[in-house]
Amino acid sequence: MASEEESFAVLVHHRGSIKRKTRSGVKFTDKNPLYIVVNRTTSYNDLVRSVLMKLGLEGAKRIKKFFYRIPVTILHDTVKYDCLTIGSDEDLQVMFLCRRQFPEVRGSNRNTTNVATAAGSSSMAAVASSSVPVYEPAAQLVASPSFAVDLNDGVRDEVGSFDVLPNPLHGVPPVGVGDGELGDPDEDDVEPETIEDDSGDEVVAAGPALAGGGSSSGTQQYPPYFSSLDLDAMTNEGALGHAVGFGARDAEGNAGLTEFQVGQQFQDKDEALLSVKTYSIRRGRKGIWEVKRYNGPHTCLATSISSDHRSLDHSVISAFIMPMVRADASVSIKVLLNATAAHFGFRPTYRRVWMAKQKAVGLIYGDWDESYSEIPRWVLGVQLTMPGTVAVLRTSPVRVGGQVDESQAYFHRLFWTFPPCIEAFRHCKPLVSIDGTHLYGKYEGTLLIAIAQDGNSNILPVAFALVEGENAESWTFFLSHLRQHVTPQPGLLVISDRHNGIKSALEAPDGGWLPPSAYRAFCIRHVAANFALTFKGKDARRLLVNAAYAKTEVEFDYWFDILRSEDPAMCEWANRIDYSLWTQHRDEGRRFGHMTTNISECVNSILKGVRNLPVASLVKATYGRLAELFVRKGREAEAQMGTGQQFSQHLVKCIEANLKTARCFTVTLYDRDNSEFTVAETTPTGTFSLGTYRVSLASRTCDCGYFQALHFPCQHALACCAYARVSWSSYVHSVYQISSVFNVYRMGFTPPIPEGYWPPYDGPTVIPDPNRRRAREGRPRSTRIRTNMDEADPNRPKRCGLCRQPGHTRRRCPQVVGSSQTGRN
């Protein structure tokens, strides 16, 4: 492979020196091109600065963008290019990646080809050697395909442009940026407006070979040499002697050669195969093909030709998408598929890209199977790092020939939580949301999460479990350890969906989740989703959600009556669920205004990408992600305390909003000892009453429902506090105090002990359950529920997949058999 220190030596030509000579080419008339050196560490700003400094125009003009020419086809004496616009550091990395996957061809002194100019009197080497002084740069430079640059200033949109070509000391570009030939500098032609991508029309045509080409000094390279071997007769699998390979080396160890030769070397077999496949894909994209054998006439009845390529397998795709997966393990298969199709020109199947991503993830984060064996040592290591860490591993026996294999055990379940999470929950709101999310890796599984919320409305995962799926046993395993180690507080509220496994676990007599020790509430998002399965239409679903969020019975009845007018069956469906489980006005203030499990928000903001990782990397990621979250949120709370704030920012915003609407109230005191009031809302002129509410500061209730539901004064309670000249802060729940928010994140994580210092593990090797592995071949398993319509008719004759005639299969089709016999003859 090309080294990370590899450099490019390039020449910069002013755009005004480009003249269009023929239909297929351009020429250069600039006598004094610039010499620029770039490497893998060069940024876009560095490149711009180098060009402007060489020109002496720094501060006077600016560079708009560069144009880089990527060779996409090399056959015999033909080169075609695509055009890439470079305007950022990411584009420069793409340029280097493209060059490494399709390196520039450079000849040697023993085997060179001179290309004649349009005038026919001078060679390419002669023209190139007169461009810049001949000297050897300090770094080893590598020739680069040509690219151009636009220069703009602040007055005119387009002042000029520059074409950047390879340094002739290290390789002359393929006859100009325009894929043409170098012409006579004295001929008068029209300057092209832009340097466009002409890969579809213009072709680089190598001129006739001249004798004696090449310098004896060995410091000067020549135009690309394309082997005269018969490339058309080469097959995709047998192209080792002819294919363009990145990373190929000759007998002396020189890298970057295009054609394979006897004595060239590769790092390993995979590198050689990847080079062959890349060349085959490139060659099939825009190349010239020659018919060597024809078994005709063509009898296939297919209506379309596949846009896939057999050499574009998951290994090639994995090597290409590796940087994207490394940057974001949660990148979708659709994004990777589109990027692969845009790069190679062929569109692979969804399944192949999925397999390629799994391979890339395995190479970055560790092998999928070996990851399970790391879990026992991780448990010992994290317990040594953070004493008090709870990690419960459950395995199942491995049976071989009816006997239990004591040396191995199947992974079954894992529960884990950390001491900072246990301490944090003591200062959070007295509720916990539980939900599960599927894993996306090589093996099926479910990640169960318990989510808490602090007084600043921040979500915080406090416990995790890896299980085989959502069932009664797995939820019992998770909830029993959650109750025992993290949430022992009485009167706790559990928000979840309506899964029967959760219901069974919460209703277990010895689970500790029955009232009055704990209460249950449904996530309204899941309730609305179940409602939409029976009743279509967004309006009906919106009415149900509004009724659930209503904080008073009057408001609930208002929305419920509208729902009943739409369809009485909707109300009958909702009445089957106890109101205390899904409505806010019947929850007795236990929800604190939270109606959903927030699982999506938790996964997206804190645990993004962990579902795509092997299990060992997944559990390690929870430690690192939570450590970062505790530091960030702890600093925010500490900064707020330093400024003298008493309550969280979320509460302050709510109080300020309530104060703005508490000006047109008429307050009447009825009970001085119990602090009971009536508040009448009036218009700004005081001539019309909008409603009257009873407020009890002692019991912290109001007829509007907000005071008891959110546990801080509503607008009516604020008016009563102002009337009684008492501070409203004494009627705020302690969870909203900034000191409580700071205590949530006060106990931080310690740096993990390196894996080499983890305690040894002498138990059985933990391996994945093979029954949990996803389908290895073919399309993913269908989750569709089959009916009697899907059952095949046993009396119906089979038909051929090619000719659609009954009586035979595709393998024994007469058309295939006939064409095969013709080919043998």
mmCIF file of C-alpha atoms in Angstrom, residues 19-21 27 29 184-191:
data_model
loop_
_atom_site.group_PDB
_atom_site.id
_atom_site.type_symbol
_atom_site.label_atom_id
_atom_site.label_comp_id
_atom_site.label_asym_id
_atom_site.label_seq_id
_atom_site.Cartn_x
_atom_site.Cartn_y
_atom_site.Cartn_z
ATOM 1 C CA LYS A 19 -5.857 26.715 -25.557
ATOM 2 C CA ARG A 20 -8.241 24.277 -27.189
ATOM 3 C CA LYS A 21 -6.546 22.829 -30.221
ATOM 4 C CA LYS A 27 -2.513 22.484 -25.005
ATOM 5 C CA THR A 29 1.453 27.683 -23.431
ATOM 6 C CA ASP A 184 2.176 24.062 -30.839
ATOM 7 C CA PRO A 185 2.365 27.017 -28.419
ATOM 8 C CA ASP A 186 2.217 29.453 -31.315
ATOM 9 C CA GLU A 187 -1.122 28.347 -32.714
ATOM 10 C CA ASP A 188 -4.021 30.694 -31.976
ATOM 11 C CA ASP A 189 -7.026 28.898 -30.516
ATOM 12 C CA VAL A 190 -9.966 29.831 -28.341
ATOM 13 C CA GLU A 191 -9.521 29.589 -24.579
#
